[in-house]
Amino acid sequence: MAITDKIYVKNHRQLSSQLDTSIPRGAFSGATLDLLFTGDGMEKLDEASRERVLDFAEDFLDCDCDSNPYCGCPEEKFLVYLLELREEGLGPEAIVDVMTDDYMVYAYAGDVLSFLDQAVRTLEAVEDLAAVEGDDEARREAAAAIARLEG
């Protein structure tokens, strides 16, 4: 299961109540993305919630794909966001705190840790394959990415 399947809307019941509609807990579920992408009812949200929801939509749903928001770009952008937070030296619990503050979404720290561990394992595989292929530049890039994530 992808980490984006484990990202949840904080206070989703409160938001559902404000919007007069049911929204799922999953931040990247189809119904949630529909709501964010179309902006239906955003004026019903309190100011703080509206700002964070709009920030989320601007940062992750903004692409030119015909199938937006179902193109995979929102999930990919969120993965990059998580990796950048880790490269800044944040641990899993701090990453969860920042994403909650930034976008009113959360995950369990253990799920974030598993995602980061899998990212390092994937980069190690890239590094090994690059070494086998004799691609020193790709090997160095993978090693540098590993070092940034392991911080």
Coordinates of C-alpha atoms in Angstrom, one line a residue:
M1 CA 0.0 0.0 0.0
A2 CA 1.4 3.4 -1.0
I3 CA 2.1 6.0 1.6
T4 CA -0.5 8.3 0.0
D5 CA -3.2 5.7 0.8
K6 CA -2.2 6.3 4.5
I7 CA -2.5 10.1 4.5
Y8 CA -5.6 11.2 6.2
V9 CA -7.6 14.5 6.5
K10 CA -7.4 15.9 10.0
N11 CA -10.8 16.7 11.4
H12 CA -12.5 15.2 8.4
R13 CA -15.8 15.0 10.3
Q14 CA -15.7 18.7 11.1
L15 CA -14.9 19.5 7.5
S16 CA -17.7 17.2 6.3
S17 CA -20.1 19.1 8.7
Q18 CA -18.9 22.5 7.4
L19 CA -19.3 21.4 3.8
D20 CA -22.6 19.6 4.3
T21 CA -21.3 16.5 2.6
S22 CA -19.5 13.4 3.5
I23 CA -15.9 13.2 2.7
P24 CA -13.6 10.2 3.2
R25 CA -10.7 10.2 5.7
G26 CA -8.2 9.5 2.9
A27 CA -6.6 12.7 1.6
F28 CA -5.9 11.1 -1.8
S29 CA -9.2 9.3 -2.2
G30 CA -11.2 10.0 -5.3
A31 CA -14.0 11.9 -3.6
T32 CA -11.6 14.0 -1.6
L33 CA -9.6 14.9 -4.7
D34 CA -12.8 15.7 -6.5
L35 CA -13.9 18.1 -3.8
L36 CA -10.5 19.8 -3.7
F37 CA -10.1 20.0 -7.4
T38 CA -13.5 21.5 -8.1
G39 CA -13.5 23.7 -5.0
D40 CA -17.2 23.0 -4.4
G41 CA -18.3 24.5 -1.1
M42 CA -14.9 25.9 0.0
E43 CA -16.6 29.1 1.0
K44 CA -18.4 27.1 3.7
L45 CA -15.1 26.3 5.5
D46 CA -13.8 28.4 8.3
E47 CA -10.9 30.6 7.3
A48 CA -8.1 28.5 8.7
S49 CA -9.4 25.3 7.2
R50 CA -10.0 27.0 3.8
E51 CA -6.5 28.3 3.7
R52 CA -4.9 24.9 4.4
V53 CA -7.2 23.1 2.0
L54 CA -6.4 25.7 -0.7
D55 CA -2.7 25.4 0.0
F56 CA -3.0 21.6 -0.4
A57 CA -4.9 22.0 -3.7
E58 CA -2.4 24.6 -5.1
D59 CA 0.7 22.6 -4.1
F60 CA -0.4 19.1 -5.1
L61 CA -3.3 19.4 -7.6
D62 CA -1.8 21.9 -9.9
C63 CA -0.8 20.2 -13.2
D64 CA -1.7 20.3 -16.8
C65 CA -2.6 16.6 -17.2
D66 CA -5.9 15.9 -18.9
S67 CA -6.9 13.4 -16.2
N68 CA -6.0 15.7 -13.3
P69 CA -6.5 15.0 -10.4
Y70 CA -6.4 11.3 -11.2
C71 CA -3.1 11.4 -13.2
G72 CA -0.8 10.5 -10.3
C73 CA 0.8 13.9 -10.1
P74 CA -0.8 14.8 -6.7
E75 CA 0.6 11.7 -5.2
E76 CA 4.0 12.1 -6.8
K77 CA 4.3 15.7 -5.6
F78 CA 3.3 14.6 -2.1
L79 CA 6.0 12.0 -2.1
V80 CA 8.6 14.6 -3.1
Y81 CA 7.3 16.8 -0.3
L82 CA 7.8 14.0 2.2
L83 CA 11.3 13.3 0.9
E84 CA 12.3 17.0 1.1
L85 CA 11.1 17.2 4.7
R86 CA 13.3 14.2 5.5
E87 CA 16.3 15.8 3.6
E88 CA 15.8 18.8 5.9
G89 CA 16.6 16.5 8.8
L90 CA 13.1 15.9 10.1
G91 CA 12.2 12.5 11.6
P92 CA 8.9 10.7 11.0
E93 CA 7.1 12.3 13.9
A94 CA 8.3 15.8 12.9
I95 CA 7.3 15.2 9.3
V96 CA 3.8 14.3 10.5
D97 CA 3.6 17.5 12.6
V98 CA 4.7 19.6 9.6
M99 CA 2.3 18.1 7.2
T100 CA -0.5 18.5 9.7
D101 CA 0.4 22.2 10.2
D102 CA 0.9 22.8 6.5
Y103 CA -2.1 21.0 5.1
M104 CA -4.4 19.6 7.8
V105 CA -3.4 16.0 6.8
Y106 CA -1.7 13.4 8.9
A107 CA -0.2 9.9 8.8
Y108 CA 1.1 7.6 11.5
A109 CA 4.8 8.1 12.2
G110 CA 5.4 4.3 11.6
D111 CA 3.9 4.6 8.1
V112 CA 6.2 7.5 7.3
L113 CA 9.2 5.6 8.7
S114 CA 8.3 2.6 6.5
F115 CA 8.0 4.9 3.5
L116 CA 11.4 6.4 4.2
D117 CA 13.0 3.0 4.7
Q118 CA 11.5 1.8 1.4
A119 CA 12.8 4.9 -0.4
V120 CA 16.3 4.2 0.9
R121 CA 16.1 0.5 -0.1
T122 CA 14.9 1.5 -3.6
L123 CA 17.8 3.9 -3.9
E124 CA 20.2 1.2 -2.8
A125 CA 18.9 -1.0 -5.6
V126 CA 19.4 1.9 -8.1
E127 CA 22.9 2.3 -6.8
D128 CA 23.7 -1.4 -7.2
L129 CA 22.2 -1.5 -10.7
A130 CA 24.1 1.6 -11.8
A131 CA 27.3 0.0 -10.5
V132 CA 26.6 -3.2 -12.5
E133 CA 25.9 -1.1 -15.6
G134 CA 29.0 1.0 -15.1
D135 CA 27.0 4.2 -14.8
D136 CA 29.1 6.1 -12.3
E137 CA 27.0 9.3 -12.4
A138 CA 23.8 7.4 -11.6
R139 CA 25.5 5.5 -8.9
R140 CA 26.9 8.7 -7.3
E141 CA 23.5 10.4 -7.5
A142 CA 21.8 7.4 -5.8
A143 CA 24.5 7.4 -3.1
A144 CA 24.1 11.1 -2.5
A145 CA 20.3 10.7 -2.3
I146 CA 20.7 7.9 0.3
A147 CA 23.1 10.1 2.3
R148 CA 20.6 13.0 2.3
L149 CA 17.7 10.7 3.4
E150 CA 19.8 9.0 6.1
G151 CA 21.0 12.4 7.3

